[in-house]
PDB file of C-alpha atoms in Angstrom:
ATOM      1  CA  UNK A   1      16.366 -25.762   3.007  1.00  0.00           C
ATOM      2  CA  UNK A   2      17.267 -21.948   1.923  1.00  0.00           C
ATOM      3  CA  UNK A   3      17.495 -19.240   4.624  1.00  0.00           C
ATOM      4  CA  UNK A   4      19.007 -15.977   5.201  1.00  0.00           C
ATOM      5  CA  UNK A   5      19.915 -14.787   8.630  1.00  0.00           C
ATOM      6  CA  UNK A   6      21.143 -11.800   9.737  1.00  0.00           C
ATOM      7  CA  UNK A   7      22.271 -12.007  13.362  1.00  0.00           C
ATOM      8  CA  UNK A   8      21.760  -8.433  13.966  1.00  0.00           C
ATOM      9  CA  UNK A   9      17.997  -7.599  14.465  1.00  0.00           C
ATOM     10  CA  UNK A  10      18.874  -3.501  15.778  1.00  0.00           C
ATOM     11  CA  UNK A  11      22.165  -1.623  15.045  1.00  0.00           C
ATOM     12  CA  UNK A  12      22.513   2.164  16.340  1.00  0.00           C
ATOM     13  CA  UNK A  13      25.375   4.567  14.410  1.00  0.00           C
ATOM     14  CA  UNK A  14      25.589   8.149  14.448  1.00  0.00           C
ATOM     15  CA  UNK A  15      25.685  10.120  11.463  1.00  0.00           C
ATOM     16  CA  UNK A  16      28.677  10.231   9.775  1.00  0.00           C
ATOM     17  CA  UNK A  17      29.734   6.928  10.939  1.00  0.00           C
ATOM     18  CA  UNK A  18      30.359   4.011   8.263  1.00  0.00           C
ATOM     19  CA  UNK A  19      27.605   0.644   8.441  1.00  0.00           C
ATOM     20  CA  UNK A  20      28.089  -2.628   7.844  1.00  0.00           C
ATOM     21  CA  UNK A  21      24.959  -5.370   7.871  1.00  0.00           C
ATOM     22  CA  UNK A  22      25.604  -9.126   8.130  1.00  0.00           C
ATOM     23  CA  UNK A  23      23.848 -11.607   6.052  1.00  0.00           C
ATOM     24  CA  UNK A  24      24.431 -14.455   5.884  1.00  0.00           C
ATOM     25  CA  UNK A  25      22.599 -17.308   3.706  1.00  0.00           C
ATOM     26  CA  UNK A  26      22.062 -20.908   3.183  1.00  0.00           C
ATOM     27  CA  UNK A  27      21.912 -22.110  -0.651  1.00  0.00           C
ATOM     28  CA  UNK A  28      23.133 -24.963  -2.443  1.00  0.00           C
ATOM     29  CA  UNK A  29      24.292 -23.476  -5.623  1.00  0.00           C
ATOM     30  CA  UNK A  30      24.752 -19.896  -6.783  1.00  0.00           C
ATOM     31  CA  UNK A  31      22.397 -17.679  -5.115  1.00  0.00           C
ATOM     32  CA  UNK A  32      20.703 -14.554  -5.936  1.00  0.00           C
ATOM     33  CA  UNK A  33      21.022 -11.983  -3.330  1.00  0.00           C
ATOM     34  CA  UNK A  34      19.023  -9.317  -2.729  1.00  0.00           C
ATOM     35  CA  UNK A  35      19.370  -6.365  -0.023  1.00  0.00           C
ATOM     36  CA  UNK A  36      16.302  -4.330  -0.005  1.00  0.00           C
ATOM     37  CA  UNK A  37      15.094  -0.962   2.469  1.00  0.00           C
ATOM     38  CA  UNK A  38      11.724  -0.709   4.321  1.00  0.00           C
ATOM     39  CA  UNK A  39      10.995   2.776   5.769  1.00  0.00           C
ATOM     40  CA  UNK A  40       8.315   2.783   8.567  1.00  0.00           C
ATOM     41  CA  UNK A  41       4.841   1.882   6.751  1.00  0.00           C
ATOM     42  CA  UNK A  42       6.182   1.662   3.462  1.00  0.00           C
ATOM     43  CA  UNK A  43       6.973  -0.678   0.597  1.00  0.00           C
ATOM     44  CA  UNK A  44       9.962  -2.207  -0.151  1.00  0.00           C
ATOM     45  CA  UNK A  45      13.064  -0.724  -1.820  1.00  0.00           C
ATOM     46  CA  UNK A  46      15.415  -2.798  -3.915  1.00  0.00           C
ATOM     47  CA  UNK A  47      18.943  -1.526  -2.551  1.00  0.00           C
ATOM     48  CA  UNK A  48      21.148  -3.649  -5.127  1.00  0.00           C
ATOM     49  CA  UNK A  49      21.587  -7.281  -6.123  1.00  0.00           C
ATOM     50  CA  UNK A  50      24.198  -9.979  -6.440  1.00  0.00           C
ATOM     51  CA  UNK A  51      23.769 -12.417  -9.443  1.00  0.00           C
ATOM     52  CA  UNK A  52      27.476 -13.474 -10.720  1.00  0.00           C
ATOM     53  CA  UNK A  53      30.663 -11.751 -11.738  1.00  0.00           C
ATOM     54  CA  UNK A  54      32.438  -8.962  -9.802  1.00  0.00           C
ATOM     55  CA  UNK A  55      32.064  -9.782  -5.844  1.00  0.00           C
ATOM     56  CA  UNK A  56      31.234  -6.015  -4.930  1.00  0.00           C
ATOM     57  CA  UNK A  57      28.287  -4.669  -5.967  1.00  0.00           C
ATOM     58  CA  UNK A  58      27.225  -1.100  -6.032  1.00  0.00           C
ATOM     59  CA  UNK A  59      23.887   0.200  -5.656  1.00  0.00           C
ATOM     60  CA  UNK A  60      21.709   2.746  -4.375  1.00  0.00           C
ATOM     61  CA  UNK A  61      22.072   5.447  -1.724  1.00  0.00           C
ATOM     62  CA  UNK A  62      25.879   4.944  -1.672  1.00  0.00           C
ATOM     63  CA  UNK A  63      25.380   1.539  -0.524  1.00  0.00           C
ATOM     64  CA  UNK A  64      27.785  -1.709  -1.655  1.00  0.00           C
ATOM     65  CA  UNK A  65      28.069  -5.163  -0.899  1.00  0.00           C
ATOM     66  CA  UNK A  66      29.844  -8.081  -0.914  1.00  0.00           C
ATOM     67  CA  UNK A  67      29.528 -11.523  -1.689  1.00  0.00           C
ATOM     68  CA  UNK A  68      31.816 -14.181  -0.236  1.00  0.00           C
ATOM     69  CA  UNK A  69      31.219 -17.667  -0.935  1.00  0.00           C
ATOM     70  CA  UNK A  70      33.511 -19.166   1.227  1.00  0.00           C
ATOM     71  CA  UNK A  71      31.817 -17.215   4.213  1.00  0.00           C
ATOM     72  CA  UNK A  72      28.289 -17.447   2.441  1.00  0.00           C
ATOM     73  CA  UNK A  73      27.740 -13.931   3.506  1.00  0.00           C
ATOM     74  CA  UNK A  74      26.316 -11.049   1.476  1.00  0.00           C
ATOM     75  CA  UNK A  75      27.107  -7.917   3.923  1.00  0.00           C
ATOM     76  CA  UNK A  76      25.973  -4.255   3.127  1.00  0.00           C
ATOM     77  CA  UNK A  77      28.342  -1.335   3.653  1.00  0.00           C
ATOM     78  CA  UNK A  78      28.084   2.400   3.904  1.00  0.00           C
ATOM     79  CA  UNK A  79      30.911   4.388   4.415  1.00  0.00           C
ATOM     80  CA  UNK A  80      29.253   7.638   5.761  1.00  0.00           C
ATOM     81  CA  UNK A  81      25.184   7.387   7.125  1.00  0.00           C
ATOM     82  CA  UNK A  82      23.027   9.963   6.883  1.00  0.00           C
ATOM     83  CA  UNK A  83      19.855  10.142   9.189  1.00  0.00           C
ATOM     84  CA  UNK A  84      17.186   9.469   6.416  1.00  0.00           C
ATOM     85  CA  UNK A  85      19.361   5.604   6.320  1.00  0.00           C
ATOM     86  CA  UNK A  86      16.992   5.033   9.192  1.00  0.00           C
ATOM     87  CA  UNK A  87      14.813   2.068   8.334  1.00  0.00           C
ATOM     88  CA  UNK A  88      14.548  -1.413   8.196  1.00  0.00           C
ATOM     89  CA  UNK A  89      17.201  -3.729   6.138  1.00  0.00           C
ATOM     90  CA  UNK A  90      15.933  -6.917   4.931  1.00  0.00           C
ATOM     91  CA  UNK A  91      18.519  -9.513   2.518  1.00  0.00           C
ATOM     92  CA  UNK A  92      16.792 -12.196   0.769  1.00  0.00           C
ATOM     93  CA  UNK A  93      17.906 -14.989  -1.798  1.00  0.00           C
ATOM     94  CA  UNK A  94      15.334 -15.833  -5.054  1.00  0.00           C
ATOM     95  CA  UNK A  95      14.352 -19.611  -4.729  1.00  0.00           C
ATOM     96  CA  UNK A  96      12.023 -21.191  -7.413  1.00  0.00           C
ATOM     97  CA  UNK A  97      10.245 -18.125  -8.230  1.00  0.00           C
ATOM     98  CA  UNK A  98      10.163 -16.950  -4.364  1.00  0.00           C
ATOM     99  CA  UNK A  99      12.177 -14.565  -2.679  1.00  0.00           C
ATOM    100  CA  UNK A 100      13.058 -15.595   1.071  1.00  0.00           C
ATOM    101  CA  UNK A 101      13.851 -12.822   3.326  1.00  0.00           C
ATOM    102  CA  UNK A 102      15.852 -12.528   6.674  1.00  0.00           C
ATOM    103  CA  UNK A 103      14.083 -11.424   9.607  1.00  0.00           C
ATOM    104  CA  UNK A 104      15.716  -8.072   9.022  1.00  0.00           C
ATOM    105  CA  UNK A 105      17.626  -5.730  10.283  1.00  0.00           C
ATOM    106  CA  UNK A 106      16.793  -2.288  12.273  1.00  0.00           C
ATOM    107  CA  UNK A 107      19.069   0.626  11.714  1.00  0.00           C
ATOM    108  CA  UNK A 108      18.768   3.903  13.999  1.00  0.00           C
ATOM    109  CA  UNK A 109      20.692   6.664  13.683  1.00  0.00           C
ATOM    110  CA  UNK A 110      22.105   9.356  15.693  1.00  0.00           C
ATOM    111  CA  UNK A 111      22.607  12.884  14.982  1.00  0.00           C
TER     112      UNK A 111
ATOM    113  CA  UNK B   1       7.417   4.009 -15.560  1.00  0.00           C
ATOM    114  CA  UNK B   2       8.856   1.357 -12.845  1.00  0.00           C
ATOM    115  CA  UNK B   3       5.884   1.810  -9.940  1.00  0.00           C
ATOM    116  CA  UNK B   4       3.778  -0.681  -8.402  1.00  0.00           C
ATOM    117  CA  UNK B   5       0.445   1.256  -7.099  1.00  0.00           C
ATOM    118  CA  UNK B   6      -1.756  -0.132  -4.395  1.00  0.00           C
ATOM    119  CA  UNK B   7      -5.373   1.311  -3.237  1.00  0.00           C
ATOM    120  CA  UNK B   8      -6.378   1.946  -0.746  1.00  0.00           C
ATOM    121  CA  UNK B   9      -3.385   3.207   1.375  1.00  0.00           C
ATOM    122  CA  UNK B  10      -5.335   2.192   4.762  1.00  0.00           C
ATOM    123  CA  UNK B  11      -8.451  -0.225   4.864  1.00  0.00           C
ATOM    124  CA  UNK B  12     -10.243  -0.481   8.307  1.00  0.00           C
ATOM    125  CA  UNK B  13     -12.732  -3.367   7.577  1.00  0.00           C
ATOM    126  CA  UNK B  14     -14.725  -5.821  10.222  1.00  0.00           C
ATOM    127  CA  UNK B  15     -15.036  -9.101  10.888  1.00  0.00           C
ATOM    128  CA  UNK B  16     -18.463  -9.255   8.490  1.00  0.00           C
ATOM    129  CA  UNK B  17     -17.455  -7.072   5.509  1.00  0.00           C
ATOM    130  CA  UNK B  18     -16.422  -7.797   2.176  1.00  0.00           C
ATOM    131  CA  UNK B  19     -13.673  -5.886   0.777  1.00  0.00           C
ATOM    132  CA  UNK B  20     -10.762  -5.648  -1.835  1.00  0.00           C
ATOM    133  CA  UNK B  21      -7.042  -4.749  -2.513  1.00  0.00           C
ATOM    134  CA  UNK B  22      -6.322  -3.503  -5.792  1.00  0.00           C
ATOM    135  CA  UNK B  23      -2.363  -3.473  -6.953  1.00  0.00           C
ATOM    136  CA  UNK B  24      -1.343  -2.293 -10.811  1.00  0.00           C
ATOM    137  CA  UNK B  25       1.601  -2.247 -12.361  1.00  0.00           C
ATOM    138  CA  UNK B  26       1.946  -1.141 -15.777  1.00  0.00           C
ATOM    139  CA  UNK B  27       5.899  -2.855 -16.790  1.00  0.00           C
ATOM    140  CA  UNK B  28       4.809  -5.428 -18.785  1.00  0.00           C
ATOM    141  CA  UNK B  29       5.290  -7.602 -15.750  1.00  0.00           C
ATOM    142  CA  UNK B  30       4.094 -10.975 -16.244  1.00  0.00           C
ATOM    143  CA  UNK B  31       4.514 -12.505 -13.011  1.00  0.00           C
ATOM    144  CA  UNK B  32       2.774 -10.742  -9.573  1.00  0.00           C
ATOM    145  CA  UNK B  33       2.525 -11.103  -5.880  1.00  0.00           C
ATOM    146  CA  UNK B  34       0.806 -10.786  -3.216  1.00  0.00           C
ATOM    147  CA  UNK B  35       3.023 -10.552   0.371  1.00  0.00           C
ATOM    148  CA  UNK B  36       1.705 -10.318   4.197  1.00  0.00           C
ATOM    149  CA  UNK B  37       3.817  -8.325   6.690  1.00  0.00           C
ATOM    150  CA  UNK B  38       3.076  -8.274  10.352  1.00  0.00           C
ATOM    151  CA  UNK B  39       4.753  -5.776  12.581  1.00  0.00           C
ATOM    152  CA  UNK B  40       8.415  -6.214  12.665  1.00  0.00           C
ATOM    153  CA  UNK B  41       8.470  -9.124  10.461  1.00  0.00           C
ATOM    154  CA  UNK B  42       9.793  -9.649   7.217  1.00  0.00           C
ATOM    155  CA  UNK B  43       7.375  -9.898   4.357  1.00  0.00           C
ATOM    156  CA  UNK B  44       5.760 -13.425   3.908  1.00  0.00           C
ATOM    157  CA  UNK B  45       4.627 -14.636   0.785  1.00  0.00           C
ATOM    158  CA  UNK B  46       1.038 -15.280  -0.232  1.00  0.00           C
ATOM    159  CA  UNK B  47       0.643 -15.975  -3.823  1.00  0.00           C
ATOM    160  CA  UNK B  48       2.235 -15.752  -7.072  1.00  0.00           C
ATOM    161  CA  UNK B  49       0.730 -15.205 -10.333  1.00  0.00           C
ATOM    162  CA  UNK B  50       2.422 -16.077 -13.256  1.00  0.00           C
ATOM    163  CA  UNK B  51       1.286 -14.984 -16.984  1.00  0.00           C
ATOM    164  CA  UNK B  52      -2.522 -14.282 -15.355  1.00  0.00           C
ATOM    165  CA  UNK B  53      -2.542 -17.880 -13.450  1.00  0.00           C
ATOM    166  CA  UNK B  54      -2.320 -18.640  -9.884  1.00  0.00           C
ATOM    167  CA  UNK B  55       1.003 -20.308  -9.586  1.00  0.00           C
ATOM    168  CA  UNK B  56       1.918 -20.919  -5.992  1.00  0.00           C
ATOM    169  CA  UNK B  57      -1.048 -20.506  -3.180  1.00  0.00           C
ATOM    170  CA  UNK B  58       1.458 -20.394   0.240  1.00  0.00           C
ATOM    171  CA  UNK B  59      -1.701 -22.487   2.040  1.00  0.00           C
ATOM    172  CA  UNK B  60      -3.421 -18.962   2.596  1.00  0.00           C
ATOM    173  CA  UNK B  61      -6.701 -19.700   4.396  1.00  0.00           C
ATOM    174  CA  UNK B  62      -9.614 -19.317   1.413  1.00  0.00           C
ATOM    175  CA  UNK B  63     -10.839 -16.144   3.141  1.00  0.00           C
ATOM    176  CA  UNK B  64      -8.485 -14.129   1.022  1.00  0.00           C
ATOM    177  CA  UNK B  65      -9.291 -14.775  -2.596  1.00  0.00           C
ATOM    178  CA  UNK B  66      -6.532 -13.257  -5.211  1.00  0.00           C
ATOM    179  CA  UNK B  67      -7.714 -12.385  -8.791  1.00  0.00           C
ATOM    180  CA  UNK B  68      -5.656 -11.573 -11.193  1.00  0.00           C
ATOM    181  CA  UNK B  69      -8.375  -9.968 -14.278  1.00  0.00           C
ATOM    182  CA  UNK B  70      -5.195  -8.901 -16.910  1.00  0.00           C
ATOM    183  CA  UNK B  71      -1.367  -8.484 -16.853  1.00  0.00           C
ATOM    184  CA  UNK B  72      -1.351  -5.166 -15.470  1.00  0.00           C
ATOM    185  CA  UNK B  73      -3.741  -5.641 -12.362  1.00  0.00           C
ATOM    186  CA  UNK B  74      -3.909  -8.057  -9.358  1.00  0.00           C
ATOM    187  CA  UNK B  75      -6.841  -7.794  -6.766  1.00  0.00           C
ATOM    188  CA  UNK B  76      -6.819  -9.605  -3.314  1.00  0.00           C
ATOM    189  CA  UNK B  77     -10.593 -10.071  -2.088  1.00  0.00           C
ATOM    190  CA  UNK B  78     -11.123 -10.415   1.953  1.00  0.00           C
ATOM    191  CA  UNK B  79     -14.013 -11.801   3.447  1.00  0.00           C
ATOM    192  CA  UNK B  80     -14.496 -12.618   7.009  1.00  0.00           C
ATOM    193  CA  UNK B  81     -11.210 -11.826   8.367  1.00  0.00           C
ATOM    194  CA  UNK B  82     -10.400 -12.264  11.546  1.00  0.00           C
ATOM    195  CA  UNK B  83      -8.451  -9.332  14.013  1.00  0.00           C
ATOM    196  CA  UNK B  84      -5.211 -11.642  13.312  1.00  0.00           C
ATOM    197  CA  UNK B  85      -5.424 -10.742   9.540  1.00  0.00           C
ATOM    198  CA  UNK B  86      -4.198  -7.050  10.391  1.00  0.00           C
ATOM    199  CA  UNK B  87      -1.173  -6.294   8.708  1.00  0.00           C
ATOM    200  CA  UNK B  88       0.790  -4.243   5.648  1.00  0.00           C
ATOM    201  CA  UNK B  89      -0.212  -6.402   2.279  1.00  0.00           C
ATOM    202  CA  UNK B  90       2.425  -5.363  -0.133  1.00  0.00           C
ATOM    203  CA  UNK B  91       2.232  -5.902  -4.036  1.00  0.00           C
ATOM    204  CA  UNK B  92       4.758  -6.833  -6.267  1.00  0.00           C
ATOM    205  CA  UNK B  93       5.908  -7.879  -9.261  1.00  0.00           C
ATOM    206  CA  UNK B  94       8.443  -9.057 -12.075  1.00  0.00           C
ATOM    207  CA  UNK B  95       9.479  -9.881 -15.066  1.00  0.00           C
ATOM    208  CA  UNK B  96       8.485 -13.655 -15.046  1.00  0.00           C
ATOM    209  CA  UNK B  97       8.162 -15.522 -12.408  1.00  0.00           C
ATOM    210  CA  UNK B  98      12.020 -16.911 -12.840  1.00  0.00           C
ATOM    211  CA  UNK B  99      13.160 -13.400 -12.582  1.00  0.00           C
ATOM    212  CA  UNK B 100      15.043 -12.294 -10.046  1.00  0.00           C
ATOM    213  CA  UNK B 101      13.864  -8.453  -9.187  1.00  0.00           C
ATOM    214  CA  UNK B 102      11.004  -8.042  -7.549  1.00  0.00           C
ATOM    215  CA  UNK B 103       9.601  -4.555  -7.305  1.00  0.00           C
ATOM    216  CA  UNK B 104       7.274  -3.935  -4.462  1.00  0.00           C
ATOM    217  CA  UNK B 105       4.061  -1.580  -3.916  1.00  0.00           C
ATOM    218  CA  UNK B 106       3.487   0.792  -0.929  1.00  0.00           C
ATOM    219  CA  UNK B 107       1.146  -1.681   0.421  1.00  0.00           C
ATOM    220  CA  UNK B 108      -2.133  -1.176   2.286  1.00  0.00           C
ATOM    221  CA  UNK B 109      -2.449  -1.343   5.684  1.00  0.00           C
ATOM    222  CA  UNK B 110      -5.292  -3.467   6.325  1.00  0.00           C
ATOM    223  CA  UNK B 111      -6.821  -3.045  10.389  1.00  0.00           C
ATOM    224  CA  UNK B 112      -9.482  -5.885  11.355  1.00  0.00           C
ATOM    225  CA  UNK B 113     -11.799  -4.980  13.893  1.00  0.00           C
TER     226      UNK B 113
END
């Protein structure tokens, strides 16, 4: 079956400092991958999204990832975070009209 | 205008009452959800509507009823809910049910007492 981990469920940096999430998923052909940003009590924001061609991806916020087959990983990167990156990450993968999510990933930052 | 709206913000609702979630999106978004997030948790998914018909039901227990009365609006309706039922319900939707990019709501935070 599909599945997304990410083995980190809390991650602390201080401001300034450069992020990386893991995620890594489970698909038999070529997935769709999604990283999207909860803040406390809120909806969810789509971040950016991996569907074929060029490995990095760029999206909002100054974020980027990268997909790597051969590791089946989609990680998120940020080379400088600012305090209002505080929130909850959560990478998914589209399945027959679903999207399954990781159990997410809680990032605190220090000033 | 890419916004998924969902009333009310906050719903505080006991075990007796009837009451409803409204979400609109106005896209052109054929396909819509309806998504249950506990504390902590990722979202989970409840039901999909696709082109106005209920599509996938996640065996949600029939006290939450989803109606879906055009394109543009989705309703959940709760009845009897138990304490257990408190939790963010988020909207969202997409292009088709095939697409990839689902854009959420704010949700409503729903308290069951």
């Amino acid at each position: 079956a599909q599945s997304v981990t990410q083995p980190d469920i809390h991650i602390t940096v201080s401001e300034g400092a450069s992020l990386e999430l893991r995620c890594n998923y489970s698909y038999g052909a070529t997935p769709y991958l999604f990283w999207y940003v909860q803040s406390p009590g809120q909806g969810l924001q789509l971040l950016l999204k991996y569907f074929s061609g060029d490995t990095l991806v760029q999206g909002i916020k100054g974020f980027e990832a990268e997909f790597k087959r051969s590791q089946s990983s989609f990680n998120l990167r940020k080379p400088s975070v600012h305090w209002s990156d505080a929130a909850e990450y959560f990478c998914a993968v589209h399945n027959t009209d679903k999207l399954i999510f990781g159990t997410g990933t809680r990032l605190q930052v220090f000033p | 205008d890419t916004e998924v709206t969902q009333t009310p913000k906050h719903l505080v609702m006991g075990m007796t009452n009837k009451k409803s979630l409204k979400c609109e999106q106005h896209m052109g978004h054929r396909a819509m959800y309806w998504y249950k997030q506990k504390a902590k948790k990722p979202p989970e998914l409840m039901f999909v509507y696709s082109y106005e018909k209920l599509s996938i039901n996640e065996s949600v227990p029939s006290r939450f009823s989803p109606e879906c009365p055009n394109s543009s609006l989705l309703n959940l309706h709760l009845h009897a809910l138990q304490p257990e039922d408190s939790a963010l319900y988020l909207c969202a939707s997409s292009h088709t049910s095939s697409s990839y990019e689902q854009y959420f709501g704010p949700g409503t935070r729903l308290t069951v007492t």
